[in-house]
mmCIF file of C-alpha atoms in Angstrom:
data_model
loop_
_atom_site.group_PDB
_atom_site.id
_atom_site.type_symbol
_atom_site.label_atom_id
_atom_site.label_comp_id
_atom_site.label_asym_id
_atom_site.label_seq_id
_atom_site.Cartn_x
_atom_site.Cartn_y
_atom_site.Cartn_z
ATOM 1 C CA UNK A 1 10.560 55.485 -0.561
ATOM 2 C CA UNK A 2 10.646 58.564 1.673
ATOM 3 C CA UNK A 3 7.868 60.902 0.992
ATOM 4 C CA UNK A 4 7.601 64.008 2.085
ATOM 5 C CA UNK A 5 3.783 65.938 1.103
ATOM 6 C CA UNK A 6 3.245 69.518 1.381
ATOM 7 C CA UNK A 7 -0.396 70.513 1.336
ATOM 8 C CA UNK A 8 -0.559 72.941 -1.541
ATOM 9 C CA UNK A 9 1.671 73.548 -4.702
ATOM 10 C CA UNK A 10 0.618 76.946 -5.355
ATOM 11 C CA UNK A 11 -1.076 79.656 -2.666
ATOM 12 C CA UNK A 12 -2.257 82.679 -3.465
ATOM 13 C CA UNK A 13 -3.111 84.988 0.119
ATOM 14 C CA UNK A 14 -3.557 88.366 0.825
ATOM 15 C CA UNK A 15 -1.562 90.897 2.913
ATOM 16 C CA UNK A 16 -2.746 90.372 6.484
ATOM 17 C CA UNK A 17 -4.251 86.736 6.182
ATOM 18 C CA UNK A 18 -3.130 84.543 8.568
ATOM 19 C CA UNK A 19 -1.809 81.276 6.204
ATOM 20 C CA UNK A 20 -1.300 77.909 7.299
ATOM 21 C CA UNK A 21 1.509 75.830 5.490
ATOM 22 C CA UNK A 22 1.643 71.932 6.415
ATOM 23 C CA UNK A 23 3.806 69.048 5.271
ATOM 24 C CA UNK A 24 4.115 65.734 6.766
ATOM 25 C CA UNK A 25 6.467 62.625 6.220
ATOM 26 C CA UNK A 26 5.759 59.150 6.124
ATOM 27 C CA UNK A 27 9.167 57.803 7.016
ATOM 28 C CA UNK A 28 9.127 58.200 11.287
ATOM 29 C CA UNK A 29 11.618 60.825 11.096
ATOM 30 C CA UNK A 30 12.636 63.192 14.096
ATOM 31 C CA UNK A 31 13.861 66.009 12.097
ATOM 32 C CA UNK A 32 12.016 68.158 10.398
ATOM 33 C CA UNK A 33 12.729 71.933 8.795
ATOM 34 C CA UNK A 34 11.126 74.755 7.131
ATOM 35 C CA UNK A 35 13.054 76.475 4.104
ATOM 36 C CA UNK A 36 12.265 79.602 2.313
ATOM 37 C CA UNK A 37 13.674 79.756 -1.123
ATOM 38 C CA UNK A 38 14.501 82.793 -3.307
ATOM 39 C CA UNK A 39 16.525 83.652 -6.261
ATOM 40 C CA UNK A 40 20.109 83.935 -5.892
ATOM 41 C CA UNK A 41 19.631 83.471 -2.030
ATOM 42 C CA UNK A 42 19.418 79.727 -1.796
ATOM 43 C CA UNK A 43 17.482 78.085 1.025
ATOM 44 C CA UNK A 44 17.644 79.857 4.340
ATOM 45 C CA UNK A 45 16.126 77.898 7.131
ATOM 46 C CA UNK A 46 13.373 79.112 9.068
ATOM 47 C CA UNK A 47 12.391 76.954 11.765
ATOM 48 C CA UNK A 48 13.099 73.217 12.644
ATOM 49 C CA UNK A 49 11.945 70.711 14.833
ATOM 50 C CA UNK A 50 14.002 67.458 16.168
ATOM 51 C CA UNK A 51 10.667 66.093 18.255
ATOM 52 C CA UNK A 52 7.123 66.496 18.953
ATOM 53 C CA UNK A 53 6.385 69.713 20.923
ATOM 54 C CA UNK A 54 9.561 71.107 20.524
ATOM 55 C CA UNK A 55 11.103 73.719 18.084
ATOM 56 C CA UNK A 56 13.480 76.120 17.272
ATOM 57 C CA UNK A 57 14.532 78.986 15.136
ATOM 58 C CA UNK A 58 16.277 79.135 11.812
ATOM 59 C CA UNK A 59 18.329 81.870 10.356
ATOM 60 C CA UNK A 60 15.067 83.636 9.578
ATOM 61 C CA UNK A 61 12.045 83.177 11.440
ATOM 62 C CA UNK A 62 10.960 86.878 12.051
ATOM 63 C CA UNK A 63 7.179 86.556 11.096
ATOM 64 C CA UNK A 64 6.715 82.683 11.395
ATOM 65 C CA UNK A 65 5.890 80.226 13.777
ATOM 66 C CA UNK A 66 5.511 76.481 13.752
ATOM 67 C CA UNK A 67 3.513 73.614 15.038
ATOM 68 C CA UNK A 68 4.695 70.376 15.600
ATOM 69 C CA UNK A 69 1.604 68.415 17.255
ATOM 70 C CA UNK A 70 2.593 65.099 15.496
ATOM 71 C CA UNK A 71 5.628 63.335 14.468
ATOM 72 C CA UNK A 72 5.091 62.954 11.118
ATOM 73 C CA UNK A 73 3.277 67.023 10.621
ATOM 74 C CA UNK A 74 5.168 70.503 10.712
ATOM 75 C CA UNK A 75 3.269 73.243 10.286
ATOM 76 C CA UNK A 76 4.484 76.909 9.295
ATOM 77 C CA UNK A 77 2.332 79.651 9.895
ATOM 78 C CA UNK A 78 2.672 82.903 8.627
ATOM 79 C CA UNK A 79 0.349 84.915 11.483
ATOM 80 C CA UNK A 80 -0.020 87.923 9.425
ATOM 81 C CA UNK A 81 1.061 87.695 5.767
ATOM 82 C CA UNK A 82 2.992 90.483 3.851
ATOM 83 C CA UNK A 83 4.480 90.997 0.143
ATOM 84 C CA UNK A 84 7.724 90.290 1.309
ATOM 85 C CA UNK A 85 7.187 86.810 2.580
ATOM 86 C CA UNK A 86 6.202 86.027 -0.950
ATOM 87 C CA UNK A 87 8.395 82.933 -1.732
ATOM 88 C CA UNK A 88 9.338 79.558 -2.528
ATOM 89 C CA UNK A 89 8.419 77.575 0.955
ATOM 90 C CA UNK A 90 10.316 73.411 1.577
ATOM 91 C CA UNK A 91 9.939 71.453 3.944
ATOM 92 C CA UNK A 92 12.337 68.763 4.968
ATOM 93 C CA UNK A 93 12.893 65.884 7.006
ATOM 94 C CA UNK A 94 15.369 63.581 7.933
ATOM 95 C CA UNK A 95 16.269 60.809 10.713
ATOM 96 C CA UNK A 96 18.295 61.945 13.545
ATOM 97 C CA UNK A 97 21.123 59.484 12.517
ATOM 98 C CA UNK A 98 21.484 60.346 8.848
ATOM 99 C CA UNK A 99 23.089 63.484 7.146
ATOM 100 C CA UNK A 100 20.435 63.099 4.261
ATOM 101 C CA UNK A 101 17.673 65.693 4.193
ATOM 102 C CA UNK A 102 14.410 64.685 2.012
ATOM 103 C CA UNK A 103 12.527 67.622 0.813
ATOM 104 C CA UNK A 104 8.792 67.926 -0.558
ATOM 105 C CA UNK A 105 7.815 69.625 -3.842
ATOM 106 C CA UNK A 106 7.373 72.850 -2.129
ATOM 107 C CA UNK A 107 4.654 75.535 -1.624
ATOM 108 C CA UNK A 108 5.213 78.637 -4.350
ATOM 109 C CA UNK A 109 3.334 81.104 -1.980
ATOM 110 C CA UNK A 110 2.211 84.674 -3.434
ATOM 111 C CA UNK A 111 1.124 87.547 -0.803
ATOM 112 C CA UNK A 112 -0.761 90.284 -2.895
ATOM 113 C CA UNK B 1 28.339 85.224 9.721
ATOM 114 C CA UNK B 2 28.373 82.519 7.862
ATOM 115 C CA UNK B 3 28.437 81.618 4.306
ATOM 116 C CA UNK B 4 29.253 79.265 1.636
ATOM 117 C CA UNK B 5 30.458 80.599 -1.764
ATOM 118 C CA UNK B 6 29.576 78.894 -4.726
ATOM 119 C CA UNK B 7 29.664 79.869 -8.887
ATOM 120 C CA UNK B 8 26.480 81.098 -9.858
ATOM 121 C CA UNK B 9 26.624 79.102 -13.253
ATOM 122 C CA UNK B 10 28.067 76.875 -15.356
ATOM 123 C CA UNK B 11 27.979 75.516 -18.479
ATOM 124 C CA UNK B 12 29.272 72.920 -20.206
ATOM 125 C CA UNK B 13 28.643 70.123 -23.301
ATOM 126 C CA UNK B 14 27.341 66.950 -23.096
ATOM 127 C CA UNK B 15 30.236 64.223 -22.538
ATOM 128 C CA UNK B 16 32.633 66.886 -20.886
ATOM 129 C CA UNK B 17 33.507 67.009 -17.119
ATOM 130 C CA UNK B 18 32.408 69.327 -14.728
ATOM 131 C CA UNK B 19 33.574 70.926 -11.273
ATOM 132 C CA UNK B 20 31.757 73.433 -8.819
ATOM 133 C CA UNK B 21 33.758 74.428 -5.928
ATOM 134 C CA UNK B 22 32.588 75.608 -2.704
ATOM 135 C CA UNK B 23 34.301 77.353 -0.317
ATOM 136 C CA UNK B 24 32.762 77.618 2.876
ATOM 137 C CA UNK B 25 33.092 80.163 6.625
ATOM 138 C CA UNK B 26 30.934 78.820 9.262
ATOM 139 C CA UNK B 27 31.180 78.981 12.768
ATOM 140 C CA UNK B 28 30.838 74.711 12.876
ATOM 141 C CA UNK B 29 31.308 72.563 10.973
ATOM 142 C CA UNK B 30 30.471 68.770 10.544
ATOM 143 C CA UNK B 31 30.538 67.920 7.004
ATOM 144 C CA UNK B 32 30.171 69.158 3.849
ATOM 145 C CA UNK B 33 26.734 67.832 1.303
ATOM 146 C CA UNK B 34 25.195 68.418 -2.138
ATOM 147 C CA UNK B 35 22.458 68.383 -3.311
ATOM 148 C CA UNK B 36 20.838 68.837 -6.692
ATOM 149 C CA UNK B 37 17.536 70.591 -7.929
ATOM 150 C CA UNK B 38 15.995 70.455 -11.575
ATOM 151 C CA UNK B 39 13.658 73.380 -12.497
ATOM 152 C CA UNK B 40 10.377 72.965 -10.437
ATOM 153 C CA UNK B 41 11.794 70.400 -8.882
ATOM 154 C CA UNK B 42 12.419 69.815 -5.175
ATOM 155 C CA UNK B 43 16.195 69.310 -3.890
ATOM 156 C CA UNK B 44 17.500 65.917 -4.100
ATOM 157 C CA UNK B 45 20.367 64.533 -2.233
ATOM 158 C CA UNK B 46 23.691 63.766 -4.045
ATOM 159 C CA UNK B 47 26.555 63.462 -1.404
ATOM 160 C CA UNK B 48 27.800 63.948 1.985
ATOM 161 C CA UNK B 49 31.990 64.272 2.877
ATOM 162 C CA UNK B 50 32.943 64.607 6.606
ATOM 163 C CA UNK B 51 36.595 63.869 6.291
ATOM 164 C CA UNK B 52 38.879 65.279 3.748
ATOM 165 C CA UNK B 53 38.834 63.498 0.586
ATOM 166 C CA UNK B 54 37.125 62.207 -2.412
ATOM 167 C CA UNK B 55 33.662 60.221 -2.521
ATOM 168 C CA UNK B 56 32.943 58.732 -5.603
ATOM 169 C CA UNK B 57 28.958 57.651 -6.595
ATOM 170 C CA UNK B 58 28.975 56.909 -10.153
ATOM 171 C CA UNK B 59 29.421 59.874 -12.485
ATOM 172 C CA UNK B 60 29.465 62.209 -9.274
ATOM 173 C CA UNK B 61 32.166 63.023 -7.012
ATOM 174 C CA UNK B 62 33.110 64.791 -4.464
ATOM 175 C CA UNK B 63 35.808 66.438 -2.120
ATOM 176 C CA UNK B 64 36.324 67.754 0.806
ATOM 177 C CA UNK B 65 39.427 69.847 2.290
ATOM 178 C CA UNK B 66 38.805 70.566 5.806
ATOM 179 C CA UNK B 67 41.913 72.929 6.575
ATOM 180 C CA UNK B 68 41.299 75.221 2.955
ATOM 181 C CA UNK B 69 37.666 75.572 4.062
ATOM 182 C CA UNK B 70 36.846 74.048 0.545
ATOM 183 C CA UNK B 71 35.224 71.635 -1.497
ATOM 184 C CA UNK B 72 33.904 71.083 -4.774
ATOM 185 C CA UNK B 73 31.516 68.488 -7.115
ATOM 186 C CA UNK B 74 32.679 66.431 -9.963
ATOM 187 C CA UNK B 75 30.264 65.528 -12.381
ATOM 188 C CA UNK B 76 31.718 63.214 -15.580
ATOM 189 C CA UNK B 77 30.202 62.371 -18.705
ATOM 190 C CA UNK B 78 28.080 65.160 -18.489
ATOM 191 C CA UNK B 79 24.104 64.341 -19.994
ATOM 192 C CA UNK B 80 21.283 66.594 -20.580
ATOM 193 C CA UNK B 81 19.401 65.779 -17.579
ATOM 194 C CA UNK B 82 22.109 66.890 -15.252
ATOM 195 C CA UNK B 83 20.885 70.735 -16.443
ATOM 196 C CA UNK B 84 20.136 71.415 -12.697
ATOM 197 C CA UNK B 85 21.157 73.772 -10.151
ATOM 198 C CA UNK B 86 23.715 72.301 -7.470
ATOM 199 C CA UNK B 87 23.664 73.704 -3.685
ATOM 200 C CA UNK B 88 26.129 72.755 -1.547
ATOM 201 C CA UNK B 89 25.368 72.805 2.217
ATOM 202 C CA UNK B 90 27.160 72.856 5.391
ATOM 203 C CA UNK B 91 25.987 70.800 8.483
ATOM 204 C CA UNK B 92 26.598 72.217 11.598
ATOM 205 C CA UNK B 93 26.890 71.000 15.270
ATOM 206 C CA UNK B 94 22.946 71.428 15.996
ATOM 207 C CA UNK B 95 22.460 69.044 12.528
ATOM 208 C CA UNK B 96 21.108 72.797 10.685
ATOM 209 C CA UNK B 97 22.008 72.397 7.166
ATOM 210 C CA UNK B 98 23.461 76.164 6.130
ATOM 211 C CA UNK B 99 22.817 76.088 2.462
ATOM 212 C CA UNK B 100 25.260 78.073 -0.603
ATOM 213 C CA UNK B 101 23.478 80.104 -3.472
ATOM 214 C CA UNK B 102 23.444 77.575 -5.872
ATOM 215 C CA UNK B 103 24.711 76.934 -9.268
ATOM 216 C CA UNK B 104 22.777 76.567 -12.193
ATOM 217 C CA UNK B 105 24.845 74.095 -14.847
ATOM 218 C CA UNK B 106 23.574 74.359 -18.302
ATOM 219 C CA UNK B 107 24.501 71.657 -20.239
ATOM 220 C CA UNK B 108 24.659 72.200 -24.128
ATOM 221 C CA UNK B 109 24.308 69.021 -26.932
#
């Protein structure tokens, strides 16, 4: 089974905090995504990767940035954390060849 | 812009059939996919269409019309557990997934 791990289920962070948000996949899979989730907004994508070192932007990646080091790890980064970016965060992989996404459990992330 | 247009919710009782349409404006287009999310939950994958017609997986369906911009799910024989919000989701010429708003189907005993 594809699994896709995100490294916390809940984060609580402060305005201005700099917060680091990893998920990696076990499956060898080029393709990998950051979603934001909100109500009555669906997912809007934020960044994505298709290979190591390489990335680009989403619908929405004013105050983000990723990291993609690894195959298997994304990271999202938040450089300087405000109230608004208060959300739902996926992450999602999926091989270059298939039209599947697999997402992990997501990180509920609160900025106070 | 781009968006996909999608019920907010549904509901429906246990045994009955189902459909959520989505119609859909993007600026490519490669295929049209579903996906399903229980409460807490992360989204699951249900079904992909990239030509026009109707893909059957068990009590799901779904359809595609490329020329009406339009699609919808088909769930039969409707049981509790399928109480979940559906998304569907566009996939675009870079492989981006451009997701809908969701629609939350209640389903009543």
């Amino acid at each position: 089974d594809v699994k896709v791990t995100q490294s916390s289920r809940y984060l609580v962070k402060r305005t201005g905090e700099k917060v680091f948000l990893e998920c990696v996949q076990d499956m060898d899979h080029e393709n990998m995504f950051w979603y934001r989730q909100d109500p009555g907004l669906g997912l809007r994508l934020i960044y994505f990767s298709y290979d190591v070192k390489m990335k680009e932007k989403g619908d929405i990646p004013e105050g983000y940035s990723v990291s993609r080091e690894k195959k298997e790890r994304f990271s999202l980064i938040l450089e300087s954390a405000s109230t608004n970016q208060t959300s739902m965060y996926l992450c999602a992989s999926s091989p270059v060849t298939d039209n599947e996404q697999f997402f992990g459990p997501g990180t509920r992330l609160t900025v106070l | 812009g781009q968006s996909l247009e999608q019920p907010s919710e549904v509901t429906a009782v246990e045994g009955a059939i189902v459909q959520i349409n989505c119609t859909y404006q993007t600026s490519g287009f490669y295929g049209l996919s579903w996906y399903q999310q229980h409460d807490g939950g992360a989204p699951t994958f249900l079904s992909y269409n990239a030509l026009d017609g109707l893909e059957e997986t068990g009590r799901f369906s779904s359809f595609l019309s490329r020329s009406d911009s339009y699609g919808y799910l088909l769930l039969q024989e409707l049981q509790m557990k399928d109480s979940a919000s559906y998304f569907c989701a566009v996939r675009d010429e870079t492989d981006k997934l451009i997701f809908g708003t969701g629609t939350r189907l209640q389903v009543f005993p």
